[in-house]
Amino acid sequence: MTRPAITLRQLEILRAVIRGQTTMAAAKMMSMSQPAVSNAIRQIESQLGFALFERLNNRLFPTDGATIIYEESEPLFAMHAALEDRFQDLREAKVSRLRILSTPPLGDGVIPSALTAFSRRNPRLRTFFDIRELDEVIRSVESGKTDLGFGLSLGSQPTLEMEPLFEGRMVCVSPVGHALGAKETITPADLQGQTFIALDAHTRMGTAVREAFQAARQPFNFNVEVRYCNTACVLVEAGMGASVVDPFSATYTGRRNITVRPFEPAIPCTAWAFWSTRKPPSELARRFVKEIRLALT
């Protein structure tokens, strides 16, 4: 026998209970009575044929099944929220809207300055902009919640359309006056014995730098490990030591007290704009991508 389908409203109630951990908290979120929420959960469990929660100390903890439903339904609610925002824009006759997410290397430097100029030329533009980690940017673009994503060194992404904006290479940064500043190019051998600020080994760029040291048959020794290139540049500017970072963090954030030199062996570092294959970019979004490309040249 075919079981009845779960409705969007039922999923909303399930999400509220998971987030609130009690039916009372969920009732407040949903503007419902507590018995109505309890009845709804029982009905969903009956339709699905398995339990959704375990009760412990008056709190409800989702089962593995409930957690899977919650995670799998998130893109659906993200798309629904984006559609609601579009309805609001149309009601207010404010159809110029752009939602942008970027990783720190571009989001901390080139995008804010380009967005400022772009917004001045488009005074009716409503922009939503934030800086996130790459995986989160990709998920938000895939779901349709974000119009444009920007990041570095992406691999092939079947759910995304990708456009290269700038093809560069990672660089070595050191404090002004540091001995490394006298060299035209920095190699792993030059960094031996220096105070070195490494990128997190679990990041793409951190892995690439370690592989460059390995290719040069040099030991990879570091004094400090950081997750973001921008953090490494802050420490370099403070005089702590040298680092190998993406070129955008080094040159597009207004830093004055660091010296930038090419790093060998070359580590490619490409800046990308990307959007969902299911949601072609608007003319406005395409113009903003062009704006970023011009800013990077």
One Martini backbone bead per residue (centre of mass of N, CA, C, O) as a GRO file, in nm:
protein
  297
    1MET     BB    1   0.096   0.037   0.022
    2THR     BB    2   0.059   0.366  -0.024
    3ARG     BB    3   0.196   0.632   0.115
    4PRO     BB    4   0.158   0.932   0.217
    5ALA     BB    5   0.273   1.230   0.162
    6ILE     BB    6   0.487   1.470   0.262
    7THR     BB    7   0.458   1.782   0.364
    8LEU     BB    8   0.582   2.092   0.404
    9ARG     BB    9   0.450   2.141   0.680
   10GLN     BB   10   0.558   1.887   0.816
   11LEU     BB   11   0.856   1.962   0.781
   12GLU     BB   12   0.845   2.220   0.949
   13ILE     BB   13   0.772   2.081   1.215
   14LEU     BB   14   1.013   1.893   1.230
   15ARG     BB   15   1.228   2.118   1.235
   16ALA     BB   16   1.126   2.259   1.494
   17VAL     BB   17   1.174   2.020   1.686
   18ILE     BB   18   1.474   1.986   1.637
   19ARG     BB   19   1.551   2.279   1.723
   20GLY     BB   20   1.381   2.288   2.007
   21GLN     BB   21   1.342   1.981   2.152
   22THR     BB   22   1.037   2.071   2.176
   23THR     BB   23   0.700   2.114   2.139
   24MET     BB   24   0.681   2.394   2.267
   25ALA     BB   25   0.896   2.537   2.097
   26ALA     BB   26   0.769   2.467   1.823
   27ALA     BB   27   0.497   2.608   1.870
   28LYS     BB   28   0.615   2.894   1.878
   29MET     BB   29   0.743   2.896   1.596
   30MET     BB   30   0.449   2.800   1.451
   31SER     BB   31   0.188   2.902   1.589
   32MET     BB   32   0.105   2.664   1.790
   33SER     BB   33   0.002   2.405   1.951
   34GLN     BB   34   0.123   2.150   2.130
   35PRO     BB   35  -0.079   1.924   2.044
   36ALA     BB   36  -0.049   1.975   1.737
   37VAL     BB   37   0.245   1.892   1.719
   38SER     BB   38   0.222   1.607   1.833
   39ASN     BB   39   0.019   1.507   1.620
   40ALA     BB   40   0.199   1.557   1.374
   41ILE     BB   41   0.425   1.361   1.449
   42ARG     BB   42   0.250   1.109   1.462
   43GLN     BB   43   0.158   1.124   1.166
   44ILE     BB   44   0.434   1.107   1.035
   45GLU     BB   45   0.514   0.833   1.159
   46SER     BB   46   0.280   0.681   1.030
   47GLN     BB   47   0.354   0.740   0.734
   48LEU     BB   48   0.656   0.628   0.751
   49GLY     BB   49   0.705   0.384   0.982
   50PHE     BB   50   0.880   0.563   1.196
   51ALA     BB   51   1.072   0.695   1.424
   52LEU     BB   52   1.189   1.041   1.517
   53PHE     BB   53   1.204   1.015   1.843
   54GLU     BB   54   1.376   1.068   2.155
   55ARG     BB   55   1.328   1.063   2.502
   56LEU     BB   56   1.513   1.306   2.723
   57ASN     BB   57   1.456   1.502   2.971
   58ASN     BB   58   1.215   1.645   2.802
   59ARG     BB   59   1.361   1.570   2.535
   60LEU     BB   60   1.411   1.574   2.178
   61PHE     BB   61   1.568   1.320   1.979
   62PRO     BB   62   1.681   1.247   1.685
   63THR     BB   63   1.687   1.026   1.464
   64ASP     BB   64   1.839   0.918   1.191
   65GLY     BB   65   1.594   0.963   1.010
   66ALA     BB   66   1.539   1.259   1.088
   67THR     BB   67   1.818   1.371   1.009
   68ILE     BB   68   1.800   1.303   0.710
   69ILE     BB   69   1.548   1.470   0.648
   70TYR     BB   70   1.663   1.740   0.738
   71GLU     BB   71   1.909   1.754   0.544
   72GLU     BB   72   1.752   1.698   0.270
   73SER     BB   73   1.549   1.960   0.311
   74GLU     BB   74   1.718   2.222   0.308
   75PRO     BB   75   1.723   2.302   0.004
   76LEU     BB   76   1.416   2.343  -0.013
   77PHE     BB   77   1.405   2.584   0.193
   78ALA     BB   78   1.603   2.766   0.046
   79MET     BB   79   1.433   2.795  -0.212
   80HIS     BB   80   1.181   2.903  -0.071
   81ALA     BB   81   1.313   3.161   0.046
   82ALA     BB   82   1.403   3.280  -0.225
   83LEU     BB   83   1.115   3.299  -0.342
   84GLU     BB   84   0.999   3.488  -0.126
   85ASP     BB   85   1.195   3.719  -0.186
   86ARG     BB   86   1.100   3.759  -0.477
   87PHE     BB   87   0.810   3.835  -0.414
   88GLN     BB   88   0.885   4.087  -0.251
   89ASP     BB   89   1.028   4.236  -0.477
   90LEU     BB   90   0.782   4.247  -0.667
   91ARG     BB   91   0.593   4.403  -0.475
   92GLU     BB   92   0.826   4.647  -0.455
   93ALA     BB   93   0.977   4.685  -0.727
   94LYS     BB   94   1.257   4.506  -0.650
   95VAL     BB   95   1.449   4.338  -0.893
   96SER     BB   96   1.731   4.423  -0.775
   97ARG     BB   97   1.914   4.128  -0.701
   98LEU     BB   98   2.201   4.010  -0.494
   99ARG     BB   99   2.362   3.700  -0.418
  100ILE     BB  100   2.667   3.671  -0.220
  101LEU     BB  101   2.950   3.447  -0.207
  102SER     BB  102   3.269   3.413  -0.028
  103THR     BB  103   3.581   3.373   0.011
  104PRO     BB  104   3.831   3.541   0.170
  105PRO     BB  105   4.036   3.629  -0.055
  106LEU     BB  106   3.798   3.795  -0.206
  107GLY     BB  107   3.609   3.904   0.033
  108ASP     BB  108   3.847   4.094   0.172
  109GLY     BB  109   3.887   4.274  -0.108
  110VAL     BB  110   3.776   4.293  -0.416
  111ILE     BB  111   3.466   4.282  -0.372
  112PRO     BB  112   3.402   4.534  -0.200
  113SER     BB  113   3.510   4.743  -0.406
  114ALA     BB  114   3.335   4.651  -0.647
  115LEU     BB  115   3.057   4.675  -0.505
  116THR     BB  116   3.060   4.974  -0.453
  117ALA     BB  117   3.069   5.066  -0.750
  118PHE     BB  118   2.823   4.902  -0.848
  119SER     BB  119   2.609   5.033  -0.657
  120ARG     BB  120   2.635   5.325  -0.761
  121ARG     BB  121   2.529   5.236  -1.057
  122ASN     BB  122   2.296   5.064  -0.873
  123PRO     BB  123   2.072   5.200  -0.659
  124ARG     BB  124   1.845   4.946  -0.669
  125LEU     BB  125   2.034   4.759  -0.535
  126ARG     BB  126   2.014   4.441  -0.364
  127THR     BB  127   2.249   4.320  -0.129
  128PHE     BB  128   2.396   3.995  -0.049
  129PHE     BB  129   2.683   3.958   0.173
  130ASP     BB  130   2.934   3.695   0.228
  131ILE     BB  131   3.167   3.501   0.431
  132ARG     BB  132   3.289   3.173   0.350
  133GLU     BB  133   3.331   2.862   0.313
  134LEU     BB  134   3.349   2.679   0.035
  135ASP     BB  135   3.137   2.456   0.095
  136GLU     BB  136   2.912   2.662   0.168
  137VAL     BB  137   2.901   2.811  -0.097
  138ILE     BB  138   2.829   2.572  -0.276
  139ARG     BB  139   2.564   2.489  -0.135
  140SER     BB  140   2.413   2.761  -0.177
  141VAL     BB  141   2.426   2.759  -0.487
  142GLU     BB  142   2.297   2.483  -0.543
  143SER     BB  143   2.015   2.563  -0.396
  144GLY     BB  144   1.961   2.890  -0.486
  145LYS     BB  145   2.020   3.106  -0.259
  146THR     BB  146   2.269   3.175  -0.443
  147ASP     BB  147   2.387   3.335  -0.725
  148LEU     BB  148   2.696   3.386  -0.628
  149GLY     BB  149   3.026   3.251  -0.643
  150PHE     BB  150   3.353   3.272  -0.473
  151GLY     BB  151   3.677   3.118  -0.559
  152LEU     BB  152   3.942   2.884  -0.509
  153SER     BB  153   4.055   2.601  -0.643
  154LEU     BB  154   3.855   2.438  -0.811
  155GLY     BB  155   3.703   2.174  -0.893
  156SER     BB  156   3.498   1.975  -1.027
  157GLN     BB  157   3.137   2.080  -1.076
  158PRO     BB  158   2.840   1.943  -1.180
  159THR     BB  159   2.640   2.176  -1.037
  160LEU     BB  160   2.833   2.387  -1.188
  161GLU     BB  161   2.908   2.698  -1.315
  162MET     BB  162   3.231   2.800  -1.448
  163GLU     BB  163   3.448   3.104  -1.415
  164PRO     BB  164   3.731   3.241  -1.497
  165LEU     BB  165   3.916   3.539  -1.374
  166PHE     BB  166   4.207   3.432  -1.256
  167GLU     BB  167   4.554   3.344  -1.326
  168GLY     BB  168   4.773   3.238  -1.080
  169ARG     BB  169   4.999   3.248  -0.794
  170MET     BB  170   5.164   3.174  -0.537
  171VAL     BB  171   5.306   3.349  -0.252
  172CYS     BB  172   5.556   3.524  -0.080
  173VAL     BB  173   5.552   3.650   0.256
  174SER     BB  174   5.706   3.938   0.415
  175PRO     BB  175   5.851   4.151   0.597
  176VAL     BB  176   5.963   4.445   0.602
  177GLY     BB  177   6.320   4.386   0.589
  178HIS     BB  178   6.348   4.112   0.515
  179ALA     BB  179   6.567   3.892   0.371
  180LEU     BB  180   6.366   3.786   0.146
  181GLY     BB  181   6.332   4.066  -0.009
  182ALA     BB  182   6.612   4.027  -0.182
  183LYS     BB  183   6.453   3.827  -0.342
  184GLU     BB  184   6.288   3.733  -0.636
  185THR     BB  185   6.271   3.427  -0.537
  186ILE     BB  186   6.098   3.169  -0.360
  187THR     BB  187   6.196   2.883  -0.181
  188PRO     BB  188   6.203   2.622   0.031
  189ALA     BB  189   6.507   2.666   0.100
  190ASP     BB  190   6.470   2.969   0.198
  191LEU     BB  191   6.275   2.870   0.454
  192GLN     BB  192   6.495   2.761   0.603
  193GLY     BB  193   6.506   2.882   0.937
  194GLN     BB  194   6.239   3.016   0.927
  195THR     BB  195   5.967   3.178   1.020
  196PHE     BB  196   5.671   2.981   0.974
  197ILE     BB  197   5.349   3.014   0.809
  198ALA     BB  198   5.098   2.788   0.795
  199LEU     BB  199   4.867   2.607   0.632
  200ASP     BB  200   4.623   2.413   0.657
  201ALA     BB  201   4.626   2.075   0.573
  202HIS     BB  202   4.294   2.070   0.510
  203THR     BB  203   4.359   2.250   0.279
  204ARG     BB  204   4.425   2.310  -0.041
  205MET     BB  205   4.668   2.507  -0.004
  206GLY     BB  206   4.815   2.354   0.219
  207THR     BB  207   4.869   2.104   0.045
  208ALA     BB  208   5.023   2.243  -0.190
  209VAL     BB  209   5.264   2.344  -0.023
  210ARG     BB  210   5.362   2.067   0.076
  211GLU     BB  211   5.410   1.953  -0.210
  212ALA     BB  212   5.632   2.157  -0.287
  213PHE     BB  213   5.835   2.067  -0.075
  214GLN     BB  214   5.848   1.773  -0.168
  215ALA     BB  215   5.944   1.832  -0.462
  216ALA     BB  216   6.210   1.986  -0.330
  217ARG     BB  217   6.321   1.822  -0.089
  218GLN     BB  218   6.186   1.963   0.171
  219PRO     BB  219   6.126   2.042   0.475
  220PHE     BB  220   5.826   2.085   0.677
  221ASN     BB  221   5.843   2.376   0.864
  222PHE     BB  222   5.666   2.513   1.154
  223ASN     BB  223   5.526   2.758   1.393
  224VAL     BB  224   5.251   2.823   1.240
  225GLU     BB  225   4.893   2.757   1.214
  226VAL     BB  226   4.649   2.834   0.961
  227ARG     BB  227   4.354   2.868   0.771
  228TYR     BB  228   4.408   3.161   0.661
  229CYS     BB  229   4.565   3.383   0.459
  230ASN     BB  230   4.489   3.641   0.610
  231THR     BB  231   4.613   3.554   0.879
  232ALA     BB  232   4.901   3.526   0.778
  233CYS     BB  233   4.930   3.827   0.693
  234VAL     BB  234   4.893   3.948   0.971
  235LEU     BB  235   5.147   3.812   1.095
  236VAL     BB  236   5.350   3.925   0.896
  237GLU     BB  237   5.288   4.227   0.949
  238ALA     BB  238   5.378   4.185   1.262
  239GLY     BB  239   5.666   4.005   1.227
  240MET     BB  240   5.679   3.686   1.257
  241GLY     BB  241   5.698   3.606   0.931
  242ALA     BB  242   5.653   3.369   0.686
  243SER     BB  243   5.460   3.299   0.375
  244VAL     BB  244   5.220   3.102   0.178
  245VAL     BB  245   4.995   3.255  -0.056
  246ASP     BB  246   4.762   3.405  -0.200
  247PRO     BB  247   4.751   3.689  -0.408
  248PHE     BB  248   4.495   3.834  -0.285
  249SER     BB  249   4.570   3.858   0.016
  250ALA     BB  250   4.841   4.019  -0.050
  251THR     BB  251   4.714   4.266  -0.269
  252TYR     BB  252   4.377   4.332  -0.187
  253THR     BB  253   4.408   4.454   0.143
  254GLY     BB  254   4.609   4.706   0.199
  255ARG     BB  255   4.899   4.624   0.239
  256ARG     BB  256   5.230   4.764   0.360
  257ASN     BB  257   5.416   4.544   0.556
  258ILE     BB  258   5.477   4.373   0.288
  259THR     BB  259   5.643   4.123   0.096
  260VAL     BB  260   5.625   4.021  -0.251
  261ARG     BB  261   5.687   3.690  -0.388
  262PRO     BB  262   5.764   3.452  -0.578
  263PHE     BB  263   5.690   3.099  -0.596
  264GLU     BB  264   5.903   2.804  -0.581
  265PRO     BB  265   5.709   2.614  -0.701
  266ALA     BB  266   5.446   2.656  -0.883
  267ILE     BB  267   5.112   2.758  -0.766
  268PRO     BB  268   4.820   2.746  -0.870
  269CYS     BB  269   4.568   3.034  -0.877
  270THR     BB  270   4.224   3.035  -0.920
  271ALA     BB  271   3.963   3.245  -1.001
  272TRP     BB  272   3.608   3.203  -0.928
  273ALA     BB  273   3.297   3.183  -1.082
  274PHE     BB  274   2.963   3.072  -0.966
  275TRP     BB  275   2.676   2.860  -1.060
  276SER     BB  276   2.391   2.715  -1.111
  277THR     BB  277   2.267   2.493  -1.347
  278ARG     BB  278   1.952   2.571  -1.260
  279LYS     BB  279   2.062   2.896  -1.247
  280PRO     BB  280   2.093   3.134  -1.436
  281PRO     BB  281   2.233   3.423  -1.476
  282SER     BB  282   2.184   3.730  -1.462
  283GLU     BB  283   2.264   4.024  -1.598
  284LEU     BB  284   2.364   4.141  -1.333
  285ALA     BB  285   2.557   3.910  -1.260
  286ARG     BB  286   2.733   3.930  -1.514
  287ARG     BB  287   2.830   4.220  -1.456
  288PHE     BB  288   2.973   4.152  -1.189
  289VAL     BB  289   3.175   3.953  -1.298
  290LYS     BB  290   3.311   4.160  -1.482
  291GLU     BB  291   3.399   4.346  -1.253
  292ILE     BB  292   3.594   4.144  -1.118
  293ARG     BB  293   3.776   4.090  -1.358
  294LEU     BB  294   3.877   4.383  -1.387
  295ALA     BB  295   3.993   4.404  -1.092
  296LEU     BB  296   4.213   4.159  -1.153
  297THR     BB  297   4.384   4.308  -1.400
   0.00000   0.00000   0.00000
